[in-house]
Tab-separated table of C-alpha atoms and ligand atoms in Angstrom:
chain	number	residue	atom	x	y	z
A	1	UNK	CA	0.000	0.000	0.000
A	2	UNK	CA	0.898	3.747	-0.702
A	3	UNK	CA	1.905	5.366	2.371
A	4	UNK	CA	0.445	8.807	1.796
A	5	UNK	CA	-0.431	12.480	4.088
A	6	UNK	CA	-3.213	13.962	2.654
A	7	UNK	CA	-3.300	18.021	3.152
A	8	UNK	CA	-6.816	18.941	1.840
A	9	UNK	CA	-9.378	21.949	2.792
A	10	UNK	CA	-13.078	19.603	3.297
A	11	UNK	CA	-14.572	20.890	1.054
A	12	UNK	CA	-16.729	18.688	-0.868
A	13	UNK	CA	-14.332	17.008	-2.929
A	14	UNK	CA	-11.955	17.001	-0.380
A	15	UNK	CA	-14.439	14.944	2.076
A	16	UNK	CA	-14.743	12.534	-0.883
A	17	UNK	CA	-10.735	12.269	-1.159
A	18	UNK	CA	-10.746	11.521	3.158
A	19	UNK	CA	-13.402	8.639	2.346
A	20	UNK	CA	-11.309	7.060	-0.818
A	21	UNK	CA	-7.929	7.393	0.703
A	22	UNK	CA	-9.631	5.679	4.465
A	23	UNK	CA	-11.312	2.875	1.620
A	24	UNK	CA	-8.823	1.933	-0.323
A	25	UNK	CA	-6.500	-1.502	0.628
A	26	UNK	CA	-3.748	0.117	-1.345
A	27	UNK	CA	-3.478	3.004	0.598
A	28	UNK	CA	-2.257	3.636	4.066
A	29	UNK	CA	-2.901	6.922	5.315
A	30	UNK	CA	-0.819	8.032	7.880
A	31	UNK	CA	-2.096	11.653	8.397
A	32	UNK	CA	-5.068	14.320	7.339
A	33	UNK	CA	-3.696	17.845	7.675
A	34	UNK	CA	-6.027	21.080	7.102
A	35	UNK	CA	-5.177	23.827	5.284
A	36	UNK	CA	-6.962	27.287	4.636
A	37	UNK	CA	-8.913	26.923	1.410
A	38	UNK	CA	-12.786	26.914	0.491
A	39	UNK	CA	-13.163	28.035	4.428
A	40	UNK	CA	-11.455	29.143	7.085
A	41	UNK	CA	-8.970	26.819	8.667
A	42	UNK	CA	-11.314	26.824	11.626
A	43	UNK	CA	-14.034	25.242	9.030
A	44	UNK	CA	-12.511	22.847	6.984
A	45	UNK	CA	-10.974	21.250	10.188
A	46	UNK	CA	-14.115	20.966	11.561
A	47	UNK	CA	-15.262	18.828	8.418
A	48	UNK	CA	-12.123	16.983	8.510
A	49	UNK	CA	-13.257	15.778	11.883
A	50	UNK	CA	-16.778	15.457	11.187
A	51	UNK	CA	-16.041	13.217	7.973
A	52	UNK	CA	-14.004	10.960	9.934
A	53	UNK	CA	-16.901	10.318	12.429
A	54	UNK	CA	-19.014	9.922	9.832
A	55	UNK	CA	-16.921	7.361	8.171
A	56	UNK	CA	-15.562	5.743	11.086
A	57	UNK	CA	-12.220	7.010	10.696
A	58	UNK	CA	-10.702	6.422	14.302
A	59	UNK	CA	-7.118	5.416	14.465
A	60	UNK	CA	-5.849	8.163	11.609
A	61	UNK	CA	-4.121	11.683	13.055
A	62	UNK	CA	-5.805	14.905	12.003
A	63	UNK	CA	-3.247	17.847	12.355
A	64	UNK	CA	-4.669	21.563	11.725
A	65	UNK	CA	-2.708	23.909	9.302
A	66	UNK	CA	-2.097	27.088	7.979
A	67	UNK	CA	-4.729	29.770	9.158
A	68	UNK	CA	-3.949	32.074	5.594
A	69	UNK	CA	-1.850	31.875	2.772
A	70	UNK	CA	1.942	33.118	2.598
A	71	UNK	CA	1.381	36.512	1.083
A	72	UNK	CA	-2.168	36.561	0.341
A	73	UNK	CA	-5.333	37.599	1.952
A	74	UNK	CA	-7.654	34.813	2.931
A	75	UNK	CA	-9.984	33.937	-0.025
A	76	UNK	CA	-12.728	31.333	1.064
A	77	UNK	CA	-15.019	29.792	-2.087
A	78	UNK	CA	-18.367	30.004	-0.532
A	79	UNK	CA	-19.901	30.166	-3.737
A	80	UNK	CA	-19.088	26.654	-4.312
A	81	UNK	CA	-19.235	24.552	-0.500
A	82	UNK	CA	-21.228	27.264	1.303
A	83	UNK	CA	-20.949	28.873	4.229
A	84	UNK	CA	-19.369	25.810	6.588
A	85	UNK	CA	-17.248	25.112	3.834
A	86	UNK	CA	-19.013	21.125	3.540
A	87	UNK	CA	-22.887	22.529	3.232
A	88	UNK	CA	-25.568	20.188	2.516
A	89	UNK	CA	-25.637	16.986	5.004
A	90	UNK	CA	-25.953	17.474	8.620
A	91	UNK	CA	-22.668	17.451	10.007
A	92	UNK	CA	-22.118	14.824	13.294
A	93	UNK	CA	-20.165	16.430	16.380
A	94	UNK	CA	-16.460	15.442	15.757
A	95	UNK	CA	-15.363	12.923	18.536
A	96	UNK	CA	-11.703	12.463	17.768
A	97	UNK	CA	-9.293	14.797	18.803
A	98	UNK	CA	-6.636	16.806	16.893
A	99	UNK	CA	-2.943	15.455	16.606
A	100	UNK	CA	-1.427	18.546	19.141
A	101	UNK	CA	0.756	19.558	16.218
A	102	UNK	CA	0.915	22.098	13.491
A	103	UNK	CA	0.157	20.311	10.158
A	104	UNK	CA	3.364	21.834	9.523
A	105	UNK	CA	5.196	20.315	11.801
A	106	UNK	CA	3.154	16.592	11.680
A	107	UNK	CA	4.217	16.288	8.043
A	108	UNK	CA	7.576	16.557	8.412
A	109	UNK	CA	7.763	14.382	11.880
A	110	UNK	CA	6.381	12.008	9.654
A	111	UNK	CA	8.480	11.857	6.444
A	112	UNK	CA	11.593	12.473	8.164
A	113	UNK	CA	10.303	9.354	10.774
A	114	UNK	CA	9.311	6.827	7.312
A	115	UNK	CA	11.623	5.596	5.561
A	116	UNK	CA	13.215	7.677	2.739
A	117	UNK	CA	10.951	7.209	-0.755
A	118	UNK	CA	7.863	5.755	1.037
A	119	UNK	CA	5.775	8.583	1.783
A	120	UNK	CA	3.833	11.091	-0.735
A	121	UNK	CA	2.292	13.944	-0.034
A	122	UNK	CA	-1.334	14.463	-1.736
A	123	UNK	CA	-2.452	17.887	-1.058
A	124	UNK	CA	-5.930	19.024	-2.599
A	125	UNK	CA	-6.066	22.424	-1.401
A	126	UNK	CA	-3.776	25.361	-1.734
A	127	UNK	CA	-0.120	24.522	-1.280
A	128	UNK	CA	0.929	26.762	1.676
A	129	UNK	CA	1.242	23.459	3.975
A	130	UNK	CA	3.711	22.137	2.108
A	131	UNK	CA	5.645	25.063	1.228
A	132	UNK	CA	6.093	25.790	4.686
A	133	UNK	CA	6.836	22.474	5.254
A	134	UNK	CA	9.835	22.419	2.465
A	135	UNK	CA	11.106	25.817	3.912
A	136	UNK	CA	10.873	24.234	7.322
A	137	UNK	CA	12.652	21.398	6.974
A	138	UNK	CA	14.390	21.170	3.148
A	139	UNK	CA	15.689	17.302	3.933
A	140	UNK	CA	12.123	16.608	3.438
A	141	UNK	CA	12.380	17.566	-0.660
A	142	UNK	CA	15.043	14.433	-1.076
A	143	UNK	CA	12.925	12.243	1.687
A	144	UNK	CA	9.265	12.275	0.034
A	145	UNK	CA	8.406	9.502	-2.421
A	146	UNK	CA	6.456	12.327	-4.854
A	147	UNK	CA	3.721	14.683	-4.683
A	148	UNK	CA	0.545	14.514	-6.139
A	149	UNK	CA	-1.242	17.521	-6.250
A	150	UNK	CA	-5.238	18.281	-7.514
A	151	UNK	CA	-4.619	21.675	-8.794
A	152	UNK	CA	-3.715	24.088	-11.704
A	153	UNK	CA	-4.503	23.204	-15.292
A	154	UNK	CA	-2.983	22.800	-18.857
A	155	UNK	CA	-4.715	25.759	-20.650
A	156	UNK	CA	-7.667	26.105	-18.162
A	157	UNK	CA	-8.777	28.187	-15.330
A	158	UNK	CA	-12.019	28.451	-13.446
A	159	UNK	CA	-10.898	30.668	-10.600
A	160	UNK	CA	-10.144	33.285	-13.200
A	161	UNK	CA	-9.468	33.103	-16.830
A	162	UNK	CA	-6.018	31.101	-16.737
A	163	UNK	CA	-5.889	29.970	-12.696
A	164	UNK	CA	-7.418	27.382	-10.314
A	165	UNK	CA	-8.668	27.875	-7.397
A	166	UNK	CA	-5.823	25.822	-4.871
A	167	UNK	CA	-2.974	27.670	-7.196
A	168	UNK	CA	-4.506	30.956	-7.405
A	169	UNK	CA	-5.371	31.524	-3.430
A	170	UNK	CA	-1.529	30.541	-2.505
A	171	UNK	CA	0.541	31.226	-5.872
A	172	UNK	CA	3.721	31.391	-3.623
A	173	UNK	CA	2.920	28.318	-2.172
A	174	UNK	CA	2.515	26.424	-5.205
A	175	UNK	CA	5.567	28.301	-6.871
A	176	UNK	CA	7.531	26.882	-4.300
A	177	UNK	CA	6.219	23.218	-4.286
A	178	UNK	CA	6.428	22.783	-8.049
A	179	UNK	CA	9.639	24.373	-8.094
A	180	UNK	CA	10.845	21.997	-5.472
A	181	UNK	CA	13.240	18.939	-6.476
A	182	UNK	CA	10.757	16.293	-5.276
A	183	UNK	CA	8.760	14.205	-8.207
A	184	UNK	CA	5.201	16.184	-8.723
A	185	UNK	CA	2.166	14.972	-10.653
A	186	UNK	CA	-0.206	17.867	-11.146
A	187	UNK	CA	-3.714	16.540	-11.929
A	188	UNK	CA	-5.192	19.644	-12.650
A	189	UNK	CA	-8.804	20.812	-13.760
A	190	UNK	CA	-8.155	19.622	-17.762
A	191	UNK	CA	-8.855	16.489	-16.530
A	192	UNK	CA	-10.974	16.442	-12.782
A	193	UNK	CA	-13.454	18.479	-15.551
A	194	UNK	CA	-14.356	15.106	-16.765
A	195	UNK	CA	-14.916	13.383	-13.323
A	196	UNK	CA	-18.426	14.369	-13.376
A	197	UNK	CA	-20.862	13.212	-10.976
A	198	UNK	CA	-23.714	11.873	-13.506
A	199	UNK	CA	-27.016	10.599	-12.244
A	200	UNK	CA	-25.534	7.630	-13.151
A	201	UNK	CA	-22.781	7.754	-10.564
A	202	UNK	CA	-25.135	9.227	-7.411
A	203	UNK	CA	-27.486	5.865	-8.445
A	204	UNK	CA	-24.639	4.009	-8.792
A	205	UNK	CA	-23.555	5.506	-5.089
A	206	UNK	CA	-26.562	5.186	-3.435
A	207	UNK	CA	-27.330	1.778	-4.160
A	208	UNK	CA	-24.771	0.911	-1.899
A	209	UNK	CA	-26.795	2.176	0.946
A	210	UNK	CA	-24.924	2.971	3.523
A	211	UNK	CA	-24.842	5.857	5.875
A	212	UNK	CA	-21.540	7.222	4.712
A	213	UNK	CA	-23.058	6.403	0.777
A	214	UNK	CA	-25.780	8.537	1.743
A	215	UNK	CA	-23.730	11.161	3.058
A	216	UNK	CA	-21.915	11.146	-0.043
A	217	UNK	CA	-25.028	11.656	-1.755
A	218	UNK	CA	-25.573	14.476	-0.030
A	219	UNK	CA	-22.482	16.119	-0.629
A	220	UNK	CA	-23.036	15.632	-4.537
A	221	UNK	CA	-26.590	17.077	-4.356
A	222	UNK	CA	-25.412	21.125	-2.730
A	223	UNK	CA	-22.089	20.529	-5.050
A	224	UNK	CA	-23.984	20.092	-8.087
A	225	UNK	CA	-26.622	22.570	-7.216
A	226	UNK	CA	-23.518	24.817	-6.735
A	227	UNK	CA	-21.554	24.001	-9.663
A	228	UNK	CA	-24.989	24.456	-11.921
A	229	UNK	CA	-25.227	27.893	-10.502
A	230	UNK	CA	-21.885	29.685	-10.172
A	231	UNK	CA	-20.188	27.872	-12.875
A	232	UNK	CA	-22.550	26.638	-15.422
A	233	UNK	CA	-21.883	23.111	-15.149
A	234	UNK	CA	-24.485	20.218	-15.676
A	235	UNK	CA	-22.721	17.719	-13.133
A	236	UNK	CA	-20.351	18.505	-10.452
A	237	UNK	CA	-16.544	17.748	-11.533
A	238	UNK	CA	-15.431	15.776	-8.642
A	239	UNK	CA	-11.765	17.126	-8.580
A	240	UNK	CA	-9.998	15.866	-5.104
A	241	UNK	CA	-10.317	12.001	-5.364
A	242	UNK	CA	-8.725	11.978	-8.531
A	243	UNK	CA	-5.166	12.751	-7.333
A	244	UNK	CA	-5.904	9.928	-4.609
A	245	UNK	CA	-7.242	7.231	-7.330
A	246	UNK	CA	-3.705	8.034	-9.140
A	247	UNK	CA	-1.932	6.803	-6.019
A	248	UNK	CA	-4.193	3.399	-5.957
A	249	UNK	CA	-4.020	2.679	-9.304
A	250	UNK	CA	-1.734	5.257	-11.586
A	251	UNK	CA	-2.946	3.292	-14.575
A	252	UNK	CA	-6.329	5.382	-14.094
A	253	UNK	CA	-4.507	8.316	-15.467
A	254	UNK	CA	-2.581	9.325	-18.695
A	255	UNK	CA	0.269	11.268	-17.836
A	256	UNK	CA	2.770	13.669	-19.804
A	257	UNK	CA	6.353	14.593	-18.316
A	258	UNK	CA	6.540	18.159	-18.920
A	259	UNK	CA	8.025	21.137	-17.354
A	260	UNK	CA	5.932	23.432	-15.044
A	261	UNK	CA	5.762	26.709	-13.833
A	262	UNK	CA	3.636	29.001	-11.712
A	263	UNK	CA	2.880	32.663	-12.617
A	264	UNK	CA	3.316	35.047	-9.813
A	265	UNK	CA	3.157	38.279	-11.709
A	266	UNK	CA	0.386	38.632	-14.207
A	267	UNK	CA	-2.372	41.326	-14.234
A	268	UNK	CA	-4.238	38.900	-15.489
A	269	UNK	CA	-3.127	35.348	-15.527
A	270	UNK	CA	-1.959	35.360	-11.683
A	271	UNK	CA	-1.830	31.596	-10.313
A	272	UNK	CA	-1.896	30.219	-14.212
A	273	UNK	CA	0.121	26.845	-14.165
A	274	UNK	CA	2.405	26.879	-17.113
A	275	UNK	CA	3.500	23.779	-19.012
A	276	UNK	CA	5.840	23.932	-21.562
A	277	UNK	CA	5.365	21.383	-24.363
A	278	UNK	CA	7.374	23.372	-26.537
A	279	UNK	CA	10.103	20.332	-26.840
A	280	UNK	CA	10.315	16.814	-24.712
A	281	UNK	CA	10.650	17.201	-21.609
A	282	UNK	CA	14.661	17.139	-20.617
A	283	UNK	CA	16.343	13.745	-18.867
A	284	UNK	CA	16.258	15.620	-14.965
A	285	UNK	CA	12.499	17.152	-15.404
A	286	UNK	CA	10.799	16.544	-12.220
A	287	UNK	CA	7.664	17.514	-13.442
A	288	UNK	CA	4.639	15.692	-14.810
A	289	UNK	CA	0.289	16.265	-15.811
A	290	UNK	CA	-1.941	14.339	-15.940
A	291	UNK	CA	-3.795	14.440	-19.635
A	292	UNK	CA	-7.004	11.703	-19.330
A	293	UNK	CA	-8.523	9.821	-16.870
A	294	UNK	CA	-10.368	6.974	-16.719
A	295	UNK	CA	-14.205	8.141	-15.388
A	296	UNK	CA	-15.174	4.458	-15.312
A	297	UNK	CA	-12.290	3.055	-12.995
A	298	UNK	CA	-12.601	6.349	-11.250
A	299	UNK	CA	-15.659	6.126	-10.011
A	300	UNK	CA	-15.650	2.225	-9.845
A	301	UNK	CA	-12.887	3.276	-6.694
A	302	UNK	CA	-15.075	5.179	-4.995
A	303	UNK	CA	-18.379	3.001	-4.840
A	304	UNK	CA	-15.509	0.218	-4.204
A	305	UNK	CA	-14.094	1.952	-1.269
A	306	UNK	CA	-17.931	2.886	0.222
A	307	UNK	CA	-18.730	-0.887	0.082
A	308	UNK	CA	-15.531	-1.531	1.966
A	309	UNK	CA	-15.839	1.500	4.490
A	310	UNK	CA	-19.746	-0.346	5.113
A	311	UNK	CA	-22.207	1.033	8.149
A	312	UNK	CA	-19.408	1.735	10.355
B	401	BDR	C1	-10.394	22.752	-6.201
B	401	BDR	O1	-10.910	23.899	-5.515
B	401	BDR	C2	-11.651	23.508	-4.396
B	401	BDR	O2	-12.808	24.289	-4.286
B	401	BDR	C3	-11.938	22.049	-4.560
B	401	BDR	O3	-12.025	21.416	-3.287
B	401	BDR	C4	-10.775	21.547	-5.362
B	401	BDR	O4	-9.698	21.201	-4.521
B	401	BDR	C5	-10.932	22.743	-7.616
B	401	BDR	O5	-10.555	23.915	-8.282
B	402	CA	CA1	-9.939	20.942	-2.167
């Protein structure tokens, strides 16, 4: 199994990424961290918790992180997950308590305590965490297995013409991560666009009828309804468990080395992911996208790990 930390800002997607990662025999997830995102770090690490009760999640640390971005002003996507940042099911009371450390500080107690190449980091928010993390402690950059990221795009924005929203809300962040010498797969919104949850997929996820199933359910319902309205889409994309389903099975994805930049000083293009395709990609790029994904297996993952997760 993988051994993987996954940094994420719950958030519907992200609440679906918790439950897939927890699911999954062929991962083995050794940490949840929080990071400021589409709520307030007070928010989304209230969902964390309340996801794990609700999926029985009781033997995994959850470490809060970054309160605001490096340089930035907070910059919360209500429009999208609402006003608790995980809107639409009734959130339990979280019983299990916080890991006492900084996110910060949890990842790198925990790379530097693995052994070297065996741990990846998955974050599915903005990148702050993990810049802070690199800064913190740069023996970590030679330590971590890779890092699989959900965020940026070839060619495609949706946070503003040329930007996503997890690159855009910490461009320094992400600058620094993707500049960094560890291995990085960017699945970006080129291809979580076509992870779309069809009525095919919530019947296909509620027939295995299980609290947690419902839950998810419920999540899909307010994210479509949300999607519909502030973004014009007919069926949520469900970005976050894609960069997870690449660590179970990497044959679910098509992927392109290619060297990648973030912009940091655009009027207009702020947070755009660059790719160069211009010529192959040289022998020491570290740097790789993900160009197609495979909805099927995707979503045959996530009903998989539901019916493995049960009535817990
Ligand atoms: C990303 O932004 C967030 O709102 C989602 O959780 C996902 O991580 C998609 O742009
Ligand atoms: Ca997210």
């Amino acid at each position: 199994a993988e051994k993987i930390i996954l940094d994420c800002d719950p958030g519907h997607d992200d609440a679906i990424a918790i439950l897939l990662a927890h699911g999954s025999p062929n991962i083995e997830l050794l940490g949840v961290t929080t990071v400021v995102g589409n709520q307030t770090i007070e928010k989304v690490t209230r969902n964390a918790l309340a996801v794990a009760r609700v999926i029985g999640m009781t033997d995994v640390p959850f470490a809060r992180g970054a309160h605001r971005p490096l340089v930035r002003e907070v910059e919360v996507a209500e429009s999208i997950h609402g006003e608790s940042g995980l809107d639409g099911p009734v959130l339990p009371e979280p019983t299990i308590e916080l890991d006492s450390r900084h996110a910060v500080d949890f990842i790198i107690d925990t790379v530097m305590s693995n052994e070297p190449g065996t741990v990846s980091l998955v974050p599915t928010g903005a990148l702050t965490n993990l810049a802070l993390a690199v800064r913190k402690e740069p023996r970590i950059a030679q330590r971590v297995k890779q890092v699989v990221m959900m965020g940026g795009g070839v060619n495609v924005g949706n946070w503003n013409a040329t930007s996503e929203f997890n690159i855009v809300i910490d461009p320094e962040a992400a600058h620094i991560v993707i500049n960094e010498s560890w291995p990085l797969t960017m699945v970006g919104i080129d291809v979580t666009h076509d992870a779309l949850a069809t009525e095919e997929v919530a019947a296909s996820i509620a027939a295995v009828g299980t609290g947690p199933a419902r839950f998810v359910g419920e999540l899909l319902e307010f994210f479509g309804a949300t999607y519909l309205e502030a973004q014009g889409f007919e069926h949520p994309p469900v970005h976050d468990p894609c960069a997870v389903a690449y660590l179970i099975d990497p044959t679910v994805m098509e992927t392109a080395k290619v060297p990648l930049d973030v912009e940091l000083t655009g009027s207009i293009t702020l947070g755009m992911t660059v790719a160069d395709f211009r010529a192959p990609a040289p022998a020491d790029c570290t740097t790789q996208v993900a160009r197609s994904i495979d909805v099927p297996k995707f979503w045959g993952m996530i009903v998989d790990a539901l019916e493995r997760i049960g009535e817990p």
